[in-house]
Short mmCIF file of C-alpha atoms in Angstrom, two decimals:
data_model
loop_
_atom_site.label_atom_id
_atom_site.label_comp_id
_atom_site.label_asym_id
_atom_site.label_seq_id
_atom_site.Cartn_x
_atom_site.Cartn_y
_atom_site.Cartn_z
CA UNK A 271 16.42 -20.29 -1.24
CA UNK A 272 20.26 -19.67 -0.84
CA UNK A 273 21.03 -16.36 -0.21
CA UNK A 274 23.38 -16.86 -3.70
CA UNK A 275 20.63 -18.05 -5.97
CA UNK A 276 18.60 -15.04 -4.55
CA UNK A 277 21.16 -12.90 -5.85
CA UNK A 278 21.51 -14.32 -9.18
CA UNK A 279 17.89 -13.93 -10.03
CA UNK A 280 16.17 -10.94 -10.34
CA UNK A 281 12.96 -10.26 -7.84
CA UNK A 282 10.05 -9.16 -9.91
CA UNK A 283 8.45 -6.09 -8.39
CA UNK A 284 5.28 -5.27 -10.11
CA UNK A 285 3.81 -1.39 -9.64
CA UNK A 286 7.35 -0.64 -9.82
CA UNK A 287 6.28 2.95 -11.40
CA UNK A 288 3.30 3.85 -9.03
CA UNK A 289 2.04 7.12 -8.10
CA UNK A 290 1.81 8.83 -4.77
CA UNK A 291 2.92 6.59 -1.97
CA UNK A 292 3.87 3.77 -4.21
CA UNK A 293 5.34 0.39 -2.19
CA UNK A 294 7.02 -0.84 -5.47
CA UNK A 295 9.10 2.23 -6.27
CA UNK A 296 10.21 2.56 -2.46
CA UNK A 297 10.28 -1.72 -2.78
CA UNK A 298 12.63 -1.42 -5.81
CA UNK A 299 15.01 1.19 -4.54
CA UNK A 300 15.47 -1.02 -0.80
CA UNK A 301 15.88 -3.95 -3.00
CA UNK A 302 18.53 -3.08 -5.01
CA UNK A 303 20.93 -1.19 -2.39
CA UNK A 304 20.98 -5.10 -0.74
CA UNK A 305 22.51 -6.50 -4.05
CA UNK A 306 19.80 -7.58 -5.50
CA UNK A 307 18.67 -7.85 -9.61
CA UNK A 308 15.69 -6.17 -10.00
CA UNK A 309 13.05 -7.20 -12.43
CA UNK A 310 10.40 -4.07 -12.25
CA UNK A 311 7.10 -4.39 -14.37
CA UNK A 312 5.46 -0.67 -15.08
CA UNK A 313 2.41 -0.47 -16.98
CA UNK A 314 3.47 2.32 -19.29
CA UNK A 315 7.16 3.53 -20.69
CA UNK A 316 7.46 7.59 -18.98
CA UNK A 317 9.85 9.32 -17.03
CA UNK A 318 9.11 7.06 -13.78
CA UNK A 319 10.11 4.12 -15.79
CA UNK A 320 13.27 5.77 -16.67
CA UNK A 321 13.96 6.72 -13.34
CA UNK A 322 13.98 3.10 -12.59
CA UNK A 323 16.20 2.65 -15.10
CA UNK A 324 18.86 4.94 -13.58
CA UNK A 325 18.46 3.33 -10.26
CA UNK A 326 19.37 0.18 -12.01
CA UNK A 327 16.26 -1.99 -12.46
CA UNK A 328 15.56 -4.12 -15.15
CA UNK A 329 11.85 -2.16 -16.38
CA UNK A 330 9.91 -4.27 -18.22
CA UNK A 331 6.26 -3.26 -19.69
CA UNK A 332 3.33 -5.37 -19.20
CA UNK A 333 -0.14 -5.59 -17.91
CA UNK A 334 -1.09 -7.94 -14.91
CA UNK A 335 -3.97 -9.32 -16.80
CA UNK A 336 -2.14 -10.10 -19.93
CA UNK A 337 -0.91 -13.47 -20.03
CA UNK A 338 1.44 -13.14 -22.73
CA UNK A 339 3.47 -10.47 -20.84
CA UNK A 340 3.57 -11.91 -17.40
CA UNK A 341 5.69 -15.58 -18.93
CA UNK A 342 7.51 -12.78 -20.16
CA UNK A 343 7.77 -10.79 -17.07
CA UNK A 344 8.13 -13.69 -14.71
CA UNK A 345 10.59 -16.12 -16.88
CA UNK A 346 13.88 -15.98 -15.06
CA UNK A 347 12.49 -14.45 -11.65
CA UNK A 348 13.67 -15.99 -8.26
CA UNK A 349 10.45 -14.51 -6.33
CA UNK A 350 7.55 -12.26 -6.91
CA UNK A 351 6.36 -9.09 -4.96
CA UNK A 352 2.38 -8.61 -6.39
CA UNK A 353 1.22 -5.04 -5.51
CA UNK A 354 -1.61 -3.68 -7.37
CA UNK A 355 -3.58 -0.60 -6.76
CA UNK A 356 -7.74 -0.70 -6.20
CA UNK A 357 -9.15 -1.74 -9.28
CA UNK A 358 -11.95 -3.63 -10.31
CA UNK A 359 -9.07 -6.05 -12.28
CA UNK A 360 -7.50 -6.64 -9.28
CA UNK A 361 -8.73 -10.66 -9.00
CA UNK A 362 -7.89 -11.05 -12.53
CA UNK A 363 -4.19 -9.91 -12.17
CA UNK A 364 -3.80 -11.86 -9.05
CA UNK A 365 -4.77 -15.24 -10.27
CA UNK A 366 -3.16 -14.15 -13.77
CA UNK A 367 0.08 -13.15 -12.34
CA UNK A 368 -0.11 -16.65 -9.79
CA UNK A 369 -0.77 -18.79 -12.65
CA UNK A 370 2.21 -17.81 -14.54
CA UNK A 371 4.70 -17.66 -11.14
CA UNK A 372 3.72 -20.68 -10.36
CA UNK A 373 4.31 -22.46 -14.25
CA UNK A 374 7.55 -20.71 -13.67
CA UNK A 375 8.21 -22.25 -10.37
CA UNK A 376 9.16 -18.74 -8.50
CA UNK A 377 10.25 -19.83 -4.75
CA UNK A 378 8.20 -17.05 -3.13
CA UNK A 379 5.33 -15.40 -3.47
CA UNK A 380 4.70 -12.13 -1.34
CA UNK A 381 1.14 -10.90 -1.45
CA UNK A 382 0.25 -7.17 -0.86
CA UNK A 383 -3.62 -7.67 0.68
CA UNK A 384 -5.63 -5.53 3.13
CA UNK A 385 -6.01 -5.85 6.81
CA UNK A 386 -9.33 -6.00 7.08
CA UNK A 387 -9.41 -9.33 4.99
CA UNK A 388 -8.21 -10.11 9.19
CA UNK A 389 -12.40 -9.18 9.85
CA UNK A 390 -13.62 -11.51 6.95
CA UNK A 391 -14.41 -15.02 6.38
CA UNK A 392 -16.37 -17.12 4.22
CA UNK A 393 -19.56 -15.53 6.24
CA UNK A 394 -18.00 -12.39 7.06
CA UNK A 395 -17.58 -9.69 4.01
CA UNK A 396 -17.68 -5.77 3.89
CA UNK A 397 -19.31 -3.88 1.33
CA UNK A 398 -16.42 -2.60 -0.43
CA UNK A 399 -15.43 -4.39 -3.71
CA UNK A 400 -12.22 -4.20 -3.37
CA UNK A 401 -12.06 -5.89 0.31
CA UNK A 402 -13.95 -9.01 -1.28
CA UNK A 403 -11.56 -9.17 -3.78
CA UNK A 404 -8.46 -9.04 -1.64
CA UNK A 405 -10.27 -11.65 0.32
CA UNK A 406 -10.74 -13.55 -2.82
CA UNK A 407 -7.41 -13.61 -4.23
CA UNK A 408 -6.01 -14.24 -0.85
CA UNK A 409 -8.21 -17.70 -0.72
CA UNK A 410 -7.00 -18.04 -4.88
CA UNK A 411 -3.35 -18.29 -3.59
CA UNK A 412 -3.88 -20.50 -0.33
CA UNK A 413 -5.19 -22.64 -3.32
CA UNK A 414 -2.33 -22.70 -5.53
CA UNK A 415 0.26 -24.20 -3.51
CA UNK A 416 2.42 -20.98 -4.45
CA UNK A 417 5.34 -20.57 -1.52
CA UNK A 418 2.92 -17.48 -0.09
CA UNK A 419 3.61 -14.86 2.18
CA UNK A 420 0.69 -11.91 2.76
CA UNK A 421 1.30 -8.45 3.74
CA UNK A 422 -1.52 -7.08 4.97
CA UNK A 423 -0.75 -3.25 6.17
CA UNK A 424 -3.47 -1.00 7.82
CA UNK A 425 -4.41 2.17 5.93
CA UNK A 426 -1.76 4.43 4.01
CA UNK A 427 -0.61 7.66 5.64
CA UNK A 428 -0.30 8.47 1.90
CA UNK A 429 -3.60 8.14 1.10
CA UNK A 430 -6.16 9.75 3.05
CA UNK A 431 -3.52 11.82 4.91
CA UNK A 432 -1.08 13.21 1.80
CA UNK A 433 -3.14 12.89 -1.12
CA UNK A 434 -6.49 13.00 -0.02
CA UNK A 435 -5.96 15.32 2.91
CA UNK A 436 -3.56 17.76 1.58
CA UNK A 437 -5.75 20.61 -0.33
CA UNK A 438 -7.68 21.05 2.59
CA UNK A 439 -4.85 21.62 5.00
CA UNK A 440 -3.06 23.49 2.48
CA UNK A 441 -5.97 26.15 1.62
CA UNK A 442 -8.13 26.15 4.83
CA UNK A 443 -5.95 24.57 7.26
CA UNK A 444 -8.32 21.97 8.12
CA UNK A 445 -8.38 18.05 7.83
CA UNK A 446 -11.40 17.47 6.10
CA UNK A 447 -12.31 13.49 6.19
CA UNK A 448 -15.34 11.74 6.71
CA UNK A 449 -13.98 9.83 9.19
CA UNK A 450 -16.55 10.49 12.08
CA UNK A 451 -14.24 9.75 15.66
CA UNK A 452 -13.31 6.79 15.00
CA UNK A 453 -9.46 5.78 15.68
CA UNK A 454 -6.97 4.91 13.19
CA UNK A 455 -3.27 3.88 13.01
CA UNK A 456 -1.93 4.51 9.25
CA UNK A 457 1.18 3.39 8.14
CA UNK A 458 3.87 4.67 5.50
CA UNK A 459 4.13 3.24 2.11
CA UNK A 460 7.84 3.53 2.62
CA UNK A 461 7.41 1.45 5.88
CA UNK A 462 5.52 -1.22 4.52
CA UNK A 463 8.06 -1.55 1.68
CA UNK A 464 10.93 -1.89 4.32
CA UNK A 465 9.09 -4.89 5.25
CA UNK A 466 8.96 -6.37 2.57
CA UNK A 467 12.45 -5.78 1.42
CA UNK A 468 13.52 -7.81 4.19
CA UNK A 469 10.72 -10.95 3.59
CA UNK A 470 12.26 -10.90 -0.18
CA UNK A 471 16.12 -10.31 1.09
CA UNK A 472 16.00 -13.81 2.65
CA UNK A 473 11.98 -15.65 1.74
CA UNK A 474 12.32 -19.02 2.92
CA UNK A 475 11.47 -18.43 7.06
CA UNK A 476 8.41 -16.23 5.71
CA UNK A 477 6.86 -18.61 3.38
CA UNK A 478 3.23 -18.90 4.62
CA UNK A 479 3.17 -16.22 7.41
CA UNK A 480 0.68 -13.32 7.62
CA UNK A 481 2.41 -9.51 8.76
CA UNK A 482 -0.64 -7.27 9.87
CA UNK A 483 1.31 -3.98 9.71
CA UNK A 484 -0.48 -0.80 11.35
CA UNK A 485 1.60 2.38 11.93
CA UNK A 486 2.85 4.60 14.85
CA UNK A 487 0.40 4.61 17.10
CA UNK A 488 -4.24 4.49 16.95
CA UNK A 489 -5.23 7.75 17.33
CA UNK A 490 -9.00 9.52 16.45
CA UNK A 491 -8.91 12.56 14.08
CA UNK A 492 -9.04 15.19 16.62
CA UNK A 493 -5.65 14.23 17.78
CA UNK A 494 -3.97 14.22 14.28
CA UNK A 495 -5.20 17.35 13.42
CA UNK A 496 -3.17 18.56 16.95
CA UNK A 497 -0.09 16.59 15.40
CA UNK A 498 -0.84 18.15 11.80
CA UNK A 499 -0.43 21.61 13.76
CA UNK A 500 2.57 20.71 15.85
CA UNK A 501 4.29 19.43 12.85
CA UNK A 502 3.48 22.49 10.01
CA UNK A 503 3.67 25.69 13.04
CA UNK A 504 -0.32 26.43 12.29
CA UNK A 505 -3.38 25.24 13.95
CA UNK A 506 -5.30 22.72 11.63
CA UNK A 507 -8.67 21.84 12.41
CA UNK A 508 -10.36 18.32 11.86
CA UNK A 509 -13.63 18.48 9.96
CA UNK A 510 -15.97 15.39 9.97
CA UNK A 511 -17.08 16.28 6.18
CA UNK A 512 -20.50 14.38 4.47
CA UNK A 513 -19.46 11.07 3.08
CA UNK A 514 -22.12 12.10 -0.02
CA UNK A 515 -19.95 15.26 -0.61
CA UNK A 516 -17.36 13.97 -0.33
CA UNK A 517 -17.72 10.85 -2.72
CA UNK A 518 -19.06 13.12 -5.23
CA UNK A 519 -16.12 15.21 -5.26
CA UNK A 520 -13.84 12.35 -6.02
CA UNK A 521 -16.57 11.27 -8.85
CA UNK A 522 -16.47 14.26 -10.33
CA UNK A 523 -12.63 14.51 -9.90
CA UNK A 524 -12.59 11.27 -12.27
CA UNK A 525 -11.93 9.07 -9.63
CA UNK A 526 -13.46 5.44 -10.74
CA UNK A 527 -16.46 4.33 -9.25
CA UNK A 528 -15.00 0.96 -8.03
CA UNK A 529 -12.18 3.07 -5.60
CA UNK A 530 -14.87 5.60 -4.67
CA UNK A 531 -16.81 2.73 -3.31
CA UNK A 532 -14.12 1.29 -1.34
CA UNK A 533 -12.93 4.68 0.31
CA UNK A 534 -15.98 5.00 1.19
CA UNK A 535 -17.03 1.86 2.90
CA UNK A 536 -13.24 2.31 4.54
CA UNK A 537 -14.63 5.70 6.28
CA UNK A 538 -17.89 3.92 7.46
CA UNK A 539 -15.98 1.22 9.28
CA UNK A 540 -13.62 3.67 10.67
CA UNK A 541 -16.74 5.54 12.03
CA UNK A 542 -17.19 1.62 13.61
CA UNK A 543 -13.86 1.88 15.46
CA UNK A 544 -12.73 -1.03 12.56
CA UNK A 545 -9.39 0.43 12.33
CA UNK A 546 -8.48 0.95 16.21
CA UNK A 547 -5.81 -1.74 15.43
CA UNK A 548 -2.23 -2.07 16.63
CA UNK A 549 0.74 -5.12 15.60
CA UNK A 550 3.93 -5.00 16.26
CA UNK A 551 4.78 -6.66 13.16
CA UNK A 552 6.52 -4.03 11.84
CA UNK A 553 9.20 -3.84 14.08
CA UNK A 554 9.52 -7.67 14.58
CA UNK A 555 10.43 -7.70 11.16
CA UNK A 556 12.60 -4.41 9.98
CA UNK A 557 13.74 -3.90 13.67
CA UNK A 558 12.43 -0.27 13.30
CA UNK A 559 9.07 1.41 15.13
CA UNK A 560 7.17 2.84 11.90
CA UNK A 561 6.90 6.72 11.14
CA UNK A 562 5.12 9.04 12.96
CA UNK A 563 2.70 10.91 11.80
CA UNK A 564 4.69 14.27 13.04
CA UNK A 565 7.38 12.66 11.10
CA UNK A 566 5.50 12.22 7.87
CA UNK A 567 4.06 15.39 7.72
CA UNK A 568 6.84 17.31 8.45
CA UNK A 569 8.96 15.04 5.69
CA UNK A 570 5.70 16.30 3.26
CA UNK A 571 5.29 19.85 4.78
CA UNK A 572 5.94 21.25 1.41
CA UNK A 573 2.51 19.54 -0.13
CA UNK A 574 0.43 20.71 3.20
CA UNK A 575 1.55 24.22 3.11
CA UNK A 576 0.75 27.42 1.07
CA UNK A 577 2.57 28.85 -1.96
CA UNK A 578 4.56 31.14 -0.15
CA UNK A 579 4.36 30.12 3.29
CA UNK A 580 6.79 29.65 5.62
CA UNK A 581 6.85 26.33 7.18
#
């Protein structure tokens, strides 16, 4: 792909509205500051979509499993960025979304997967739902002879740390996890999307690589907690909470059972020492070592501090 005809088509970003964290909103921003149309799909017309909007994306509604709306979504597009969050869908809008790129003949492809689908093989599975899906849809697009790259980043700082993390070391400065002391390196959202703004600023030498993106540095619990208090002036504690508790609470918080299960199973293997895991991926392709968790949490003080509270 010439780096004209890249400009005169618009990239489709799907998740383009997201929620806390969100690659496609960070994705969409990054894209558009290097000249490029953006085409970005949100599943619902609200003030995120008109953000967009302002920003100066093209926001189109649609649902990844809906046929109809992806020729419509797709039609036109130079290349494709598929993000989706968990969901039990998630195989369906893959293959869905493929199908139609590749009737549209889109010149690249760039899969948001999971690194553990790294651990697995036809004989080697976890027990989340959503891993074996990610593992499925990544052996659905080796299939389709789609120009493919796959992104397959570590677990989100955002996540566990901001949105899971947060009420605990807001209200009783502790970092309540059931992550046992394990290590883990998460990444940024906003990291991962630099990435991939630079795989979708110029495709072609991507087209069938793997990126296994991990963050800052592999660290247990213990030690973030001693970051978390460097960062917000207060000393935070790390509590190794009950995965049953803890599960429940997200249950009864209306959190699907599908995600529940996968957060789960992602605490158990980090209990394993599954996510001791460190690339340099990251910085072979943005040039850039990704944020530190100091960093991050100081950036997001505000959401782990006290109404009130001086930071």
């Amino acid at each position: 792909m010439t780096a004209q005809s890249s400009h005169a088509s618009p990239i489709l970003v799907t998740g383009a509205a997201g929620a806390v964290g969100s690659i496609g909103r960070n994705l969409t921003e990054m894209l558009l500051a290097k000249g490029h149309k953006v085409r970005a799909l949100v599943r619902r017309e609200d003030e995120r979509a008109e953000n967009l909007r302002q920003l100066g994306a093209e926001v189109m509604q649609g649902d990844l499993t809906d046929l109809t709306a992806m020729h419509r979504v797709i039609e036109g597009c130079a290349s494709v960025y598929f993000g989706m969050s968990v969901s039990a869908d998630y195989l369906t809008a893959t293959v869905n979304t493929a199908a139609v790129a590749r009737h549209h003949g889109v010149e690249a492809f760039v899969n948001m997967s999971q690194m553990t689908v790294t651990q697995m093989s036809i004989t080697e599975s976890t027990d989340s739902p959503q891993h074996k899906l990610h593992w499925l849809a990544e052996q659905a697009l080796s299939w389709s002879g789609l120009p493919v790259v796959t992104v397959r980043p570590t677990v989100f700082l955002d996540g566990f740390f901001r949105l899971f993390a947060a009420p605990g070391v807001r209200d009783a400065d502790e970092l309540a996890l059931p992550m046992g002391g394990g290590k883990t390196s998460p990444i940024s959202a906003v990291d991962v999307a630099r990435a991939v703004s630079v795989i979708l600023d110029d495709p072609t030498p991507h087209i069938g690589q793997i990126y296994n993106l991990t963050g800052f540095e592999s660290a247990d619990l213990e030690h973030y907690a001693r970051v978390f208090s460097e960062a917000l002036g207060r000393n935070i504690r790390y509590r190794d909470v009950p995965l049953s508790g803890w599960s429940e609470k997200l249950l009864g918080a209306g959190v699907p059972a599908h995600v529940v299960k996968h957060l789960s199973v992602m605490t158990e293997m980090n209990k394993q020492g599954r996510y001791d895991r460190m690339t340099d991926d990251l910085f072979k392709l943005t040039g850039q070592k990704p944020i530190s968790m100091y960093d991050f949490v100081k950036l997001h003080a505000s959401e782990f501090t006290r109404h009130g509270t001086a930071v």
